Short mmCIF file of C-alpha atoms and ligand atoms in Angstrom, two decimals:
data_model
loop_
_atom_site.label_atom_id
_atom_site.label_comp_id
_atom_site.label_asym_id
_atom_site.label_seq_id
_atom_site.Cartn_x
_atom_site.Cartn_y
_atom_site.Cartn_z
CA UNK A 23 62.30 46.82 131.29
CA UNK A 24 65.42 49.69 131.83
CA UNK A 25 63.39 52.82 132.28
CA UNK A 26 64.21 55.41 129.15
CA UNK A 27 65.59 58.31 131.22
CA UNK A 28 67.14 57.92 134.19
CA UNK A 29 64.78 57.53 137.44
CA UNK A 30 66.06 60.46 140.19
CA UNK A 31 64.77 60.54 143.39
CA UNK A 32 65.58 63.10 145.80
CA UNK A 33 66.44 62.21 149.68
CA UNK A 34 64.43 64.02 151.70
CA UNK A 35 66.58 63.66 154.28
CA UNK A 36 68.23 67.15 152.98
CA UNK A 37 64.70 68.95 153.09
CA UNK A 38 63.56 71.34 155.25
CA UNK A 39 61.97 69.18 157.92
CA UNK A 40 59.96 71.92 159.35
CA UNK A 41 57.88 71.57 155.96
CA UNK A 42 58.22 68.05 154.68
CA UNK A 43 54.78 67.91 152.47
CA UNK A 44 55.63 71.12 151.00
CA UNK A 45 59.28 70.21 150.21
CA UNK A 46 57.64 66.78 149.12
CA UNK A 47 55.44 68.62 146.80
CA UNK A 48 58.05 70.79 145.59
CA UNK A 49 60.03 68.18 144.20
CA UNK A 50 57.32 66.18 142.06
CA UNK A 51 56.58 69.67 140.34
CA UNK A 52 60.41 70.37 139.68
CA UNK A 53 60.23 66.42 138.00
CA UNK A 54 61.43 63.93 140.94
CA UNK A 55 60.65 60.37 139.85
CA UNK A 56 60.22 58.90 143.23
CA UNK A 57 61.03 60.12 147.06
CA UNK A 58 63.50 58.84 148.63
CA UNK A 59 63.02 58.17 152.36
CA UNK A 60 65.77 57.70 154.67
CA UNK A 61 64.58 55.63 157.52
CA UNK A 62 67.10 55.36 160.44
CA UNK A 63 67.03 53.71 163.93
CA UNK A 64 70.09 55.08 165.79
CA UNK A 65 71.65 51.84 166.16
CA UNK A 66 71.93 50.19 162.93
CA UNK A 67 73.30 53.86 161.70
CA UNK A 68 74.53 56.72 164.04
CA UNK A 69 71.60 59.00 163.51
CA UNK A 70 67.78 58.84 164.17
CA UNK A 71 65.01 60.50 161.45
CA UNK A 72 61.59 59.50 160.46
CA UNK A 73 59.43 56.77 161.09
CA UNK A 74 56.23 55.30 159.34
CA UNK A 75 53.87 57.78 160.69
CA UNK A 76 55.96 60.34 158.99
CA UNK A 77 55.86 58.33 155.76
CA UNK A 78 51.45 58.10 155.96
CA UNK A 79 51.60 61.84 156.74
CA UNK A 80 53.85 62.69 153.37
CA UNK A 81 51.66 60.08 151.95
CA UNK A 82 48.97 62.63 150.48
CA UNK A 83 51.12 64.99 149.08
CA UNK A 84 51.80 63.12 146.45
CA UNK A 85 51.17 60.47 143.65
CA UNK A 86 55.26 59.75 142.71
CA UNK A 87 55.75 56.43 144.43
CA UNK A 88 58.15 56.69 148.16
CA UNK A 89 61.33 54.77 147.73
CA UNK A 90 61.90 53.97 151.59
CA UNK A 91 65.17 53.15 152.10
CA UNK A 92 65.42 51.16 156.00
CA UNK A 93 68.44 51.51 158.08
CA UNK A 94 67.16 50.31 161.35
CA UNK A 95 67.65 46.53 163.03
CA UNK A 96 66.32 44.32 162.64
CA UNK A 97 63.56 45.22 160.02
CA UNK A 98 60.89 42.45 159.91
CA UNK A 99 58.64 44.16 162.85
CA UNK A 100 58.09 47.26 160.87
CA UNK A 101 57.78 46.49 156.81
CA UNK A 102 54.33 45.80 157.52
CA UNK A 103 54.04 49.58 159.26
CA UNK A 104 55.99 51.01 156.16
CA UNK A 105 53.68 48.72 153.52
CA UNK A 106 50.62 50.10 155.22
CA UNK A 107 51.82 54.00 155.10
CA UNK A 108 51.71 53.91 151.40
CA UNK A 109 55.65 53.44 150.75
CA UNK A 110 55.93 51.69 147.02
CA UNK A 111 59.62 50.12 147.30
CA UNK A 112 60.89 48.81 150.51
CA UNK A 113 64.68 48.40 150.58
CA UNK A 114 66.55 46.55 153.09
CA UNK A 115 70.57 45.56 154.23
CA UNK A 116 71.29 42.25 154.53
CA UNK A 117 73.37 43.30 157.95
CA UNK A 118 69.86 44.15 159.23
CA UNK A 119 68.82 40.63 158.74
CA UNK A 120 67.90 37.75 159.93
CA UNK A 121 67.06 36.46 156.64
CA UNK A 122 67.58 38.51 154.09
CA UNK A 123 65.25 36.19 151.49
CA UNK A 124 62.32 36.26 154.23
CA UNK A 125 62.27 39.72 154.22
CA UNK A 126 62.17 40.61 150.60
CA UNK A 127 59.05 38.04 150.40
CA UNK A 128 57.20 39.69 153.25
CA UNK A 129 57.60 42.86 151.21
CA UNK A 130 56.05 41.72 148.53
CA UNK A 131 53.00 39.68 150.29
CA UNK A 132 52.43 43.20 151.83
CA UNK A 133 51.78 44.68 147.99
CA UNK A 134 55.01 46.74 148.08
CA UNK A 135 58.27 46.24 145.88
CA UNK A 136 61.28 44.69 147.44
CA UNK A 137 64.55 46.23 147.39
CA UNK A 138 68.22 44.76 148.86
CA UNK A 139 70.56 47.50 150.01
CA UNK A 140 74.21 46.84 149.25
CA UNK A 141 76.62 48.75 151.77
CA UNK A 142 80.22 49.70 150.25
CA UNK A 143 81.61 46.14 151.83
CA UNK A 144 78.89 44.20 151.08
CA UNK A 145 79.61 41.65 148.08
CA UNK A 146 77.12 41.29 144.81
CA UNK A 147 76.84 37.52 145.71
CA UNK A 148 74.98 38.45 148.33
CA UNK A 149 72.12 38.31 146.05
CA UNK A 150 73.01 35.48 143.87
CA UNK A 151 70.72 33.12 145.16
CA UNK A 152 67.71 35.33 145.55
CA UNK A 153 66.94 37.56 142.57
CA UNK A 154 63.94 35.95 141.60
CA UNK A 155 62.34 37.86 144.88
CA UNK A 156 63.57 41.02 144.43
CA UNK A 157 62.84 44.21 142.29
CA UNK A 158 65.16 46.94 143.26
CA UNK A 159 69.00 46.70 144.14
CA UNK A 160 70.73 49.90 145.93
CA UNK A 161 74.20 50.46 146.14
CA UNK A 162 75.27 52.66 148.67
CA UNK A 163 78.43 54.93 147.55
CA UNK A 164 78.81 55.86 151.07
CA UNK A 165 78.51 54.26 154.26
CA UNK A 166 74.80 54.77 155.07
CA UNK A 167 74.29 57.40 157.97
CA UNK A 168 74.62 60.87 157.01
CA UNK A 169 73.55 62.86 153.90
CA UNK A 170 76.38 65.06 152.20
CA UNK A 171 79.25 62.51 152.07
CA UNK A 172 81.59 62.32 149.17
CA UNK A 173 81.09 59.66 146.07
CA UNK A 174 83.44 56.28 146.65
CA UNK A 175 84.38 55.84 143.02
CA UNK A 176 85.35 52.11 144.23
CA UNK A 177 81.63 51.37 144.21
CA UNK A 178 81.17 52.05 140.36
CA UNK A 179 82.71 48.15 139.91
CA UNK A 180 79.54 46.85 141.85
CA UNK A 181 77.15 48.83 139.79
CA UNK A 182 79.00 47.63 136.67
CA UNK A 183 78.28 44.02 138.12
CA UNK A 184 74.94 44.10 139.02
CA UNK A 185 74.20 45.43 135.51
CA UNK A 186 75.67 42.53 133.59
CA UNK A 187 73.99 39.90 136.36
CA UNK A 188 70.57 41.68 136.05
CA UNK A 189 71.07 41.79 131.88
CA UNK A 190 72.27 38.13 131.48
CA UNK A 191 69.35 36.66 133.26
CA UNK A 192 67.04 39.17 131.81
CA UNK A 193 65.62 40.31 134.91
CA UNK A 194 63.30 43.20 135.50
CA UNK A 195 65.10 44.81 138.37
CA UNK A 196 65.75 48.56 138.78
CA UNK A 197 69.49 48.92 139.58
CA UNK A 198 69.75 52.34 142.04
CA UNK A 199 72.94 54.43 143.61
CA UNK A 200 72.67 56.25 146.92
CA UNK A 201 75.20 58.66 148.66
CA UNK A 202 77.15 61.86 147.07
CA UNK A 203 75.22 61.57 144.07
CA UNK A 204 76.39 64.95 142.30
CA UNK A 205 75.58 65.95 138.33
CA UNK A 206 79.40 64.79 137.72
CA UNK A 207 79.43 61.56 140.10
CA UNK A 208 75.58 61.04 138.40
CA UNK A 209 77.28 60.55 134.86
CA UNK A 210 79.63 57.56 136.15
CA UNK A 211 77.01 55.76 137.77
CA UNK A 212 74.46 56.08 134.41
CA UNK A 213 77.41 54.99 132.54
CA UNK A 214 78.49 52.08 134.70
CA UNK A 215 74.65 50.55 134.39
CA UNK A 216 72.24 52.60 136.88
CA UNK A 217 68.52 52.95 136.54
CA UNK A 218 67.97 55.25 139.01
CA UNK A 219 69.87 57.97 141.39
CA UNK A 220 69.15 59.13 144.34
CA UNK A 221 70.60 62.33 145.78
CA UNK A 222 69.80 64.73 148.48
CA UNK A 223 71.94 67.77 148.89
CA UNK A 224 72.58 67.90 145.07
CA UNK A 225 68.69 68.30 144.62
CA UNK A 226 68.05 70.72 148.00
CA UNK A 227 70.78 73.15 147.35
CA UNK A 228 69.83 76.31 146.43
CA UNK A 229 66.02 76.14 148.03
CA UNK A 230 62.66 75.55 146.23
CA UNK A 231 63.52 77.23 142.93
CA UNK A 232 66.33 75.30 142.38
CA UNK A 233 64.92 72.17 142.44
CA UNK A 234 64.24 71.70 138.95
CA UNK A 235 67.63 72.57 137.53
CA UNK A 236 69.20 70.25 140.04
CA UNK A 237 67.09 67.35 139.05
CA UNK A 238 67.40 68.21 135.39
CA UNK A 239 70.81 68.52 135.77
CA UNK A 240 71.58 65.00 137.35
CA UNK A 241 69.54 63.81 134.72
CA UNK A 242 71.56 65.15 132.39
CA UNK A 243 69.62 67.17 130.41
CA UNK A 244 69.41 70.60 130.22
CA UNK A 245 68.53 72.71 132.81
CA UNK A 246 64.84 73.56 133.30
CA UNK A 247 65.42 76.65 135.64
C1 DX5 B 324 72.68 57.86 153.52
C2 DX5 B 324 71.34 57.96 152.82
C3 DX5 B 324 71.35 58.76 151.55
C4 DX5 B 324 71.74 60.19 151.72
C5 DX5 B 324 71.98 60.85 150.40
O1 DX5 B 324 72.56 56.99 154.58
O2 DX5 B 324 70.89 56.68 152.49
O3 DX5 B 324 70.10 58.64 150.91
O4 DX5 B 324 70.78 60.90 152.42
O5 DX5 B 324 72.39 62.14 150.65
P1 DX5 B 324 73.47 62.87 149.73
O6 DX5 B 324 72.93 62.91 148.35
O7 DX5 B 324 73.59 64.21 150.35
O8 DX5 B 324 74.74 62.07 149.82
ZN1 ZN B 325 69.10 56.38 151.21
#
């Protein structure tokens, strides 16, 4: 079932990292969905940032469910680490592999919701043959790496596809967008199909009392500040 506002869930990759539970905090009050966590390894992206023992320390600062997003290669050896640090969705690439399928099943023996990454080259098929196993599909509008990048308008298309292949099956499978998610590039993606945005210098900028106009406004809505 399509959620009746649009999901947003801030990146706290663009938080203050010297006070991650209070920035965590800061966003449920100011009306965050979910928390976006930006897991890299260094090698399947450039950059390195948190890892599950980061994710079990955030953990009680909060009841909105962690939306851990996994660059690192390959995945397998750590979903159970993630699972076990309280994150609620799990997403994966397929580049990470080995087997993409495999992966979204152990997810979801390990009580946690699985989500498939798409990068901007990666097709829609590569999902054809596995929705059944999967709850969450995230389509990267940058190449995954860095926070504050700018919006590729080419990946609207696959948003706009994954929407009619989630609707004609009549699947219940959040569709999400990641990277340069602004309150302008937010209306394309709700209008090509998306569930749920995720953005994290549009929601950080500004500092604490800021937060809940920028959520507001990628929402949509009128600005609580
Ligand atoms: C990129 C990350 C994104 C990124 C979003 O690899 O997956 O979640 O931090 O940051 P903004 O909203 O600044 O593009
Ligand atoms: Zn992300």
């Amino acid at each position: 079932m399509r959620p009746t506002r649009p999901l947003i869930a801030p990146s706290i990759l663009a938080a203050d990292f010297a006070r991650l539970g209070d920035e965590v905090r800061a966003i449920a009050a100011a009306g965050a969905d979910w928390v976006h966590i930006d897991v890299m390894d260094g090698v399947f992206v450039p950059t390195i940032t948190i890892g599950p023992q980061v994710v079990k320390a955030l953990r009680p600062h909060t009841g909105i469910p962690f939306d851990v997003h996994l660059m690192i290669a390959p995945c397998d050896p750590h979903l159970e680490a993630f699972a076990a640090a309280g994150a609620n969705y799990i997403s994966v690439h397929p580049e990470s592999g080995p087997h993409l399928d495999r992966s979204c099943r152990r997810i979801r023996e390990l009580g946690a919701k699985a989500g498939v990454v798409f990068n901007p080259s990666t097709p829609v098929e590569t999902v054809e043959w596995m929705l059944d196993d999967v709850d969450l599909l995230l389509v990267m509008s940058v190449n995954p790496g860095f926070g504050g990048q700018s919006f590729m308008v080419s990946q609207l298309k696959k948003v706009e596809r994954l929407r009619s292949m989630i609707d004609q099956r009549g699947l219940d499978i959040l569709l999400e967008v990641d990277g340069g998610v602004t309150a302008e590039t937010a209306r394309l993606c709700l209008a090509a199909g998306a569930d749920a945005l995720v953005a994290g210098t549009a929601v950080f900028k500004g500092g604490q009392p800021a937060y809940a106009g920028n959520i507001a406004a990628l929402r949509g809505s009128e600005s609580l500040g």
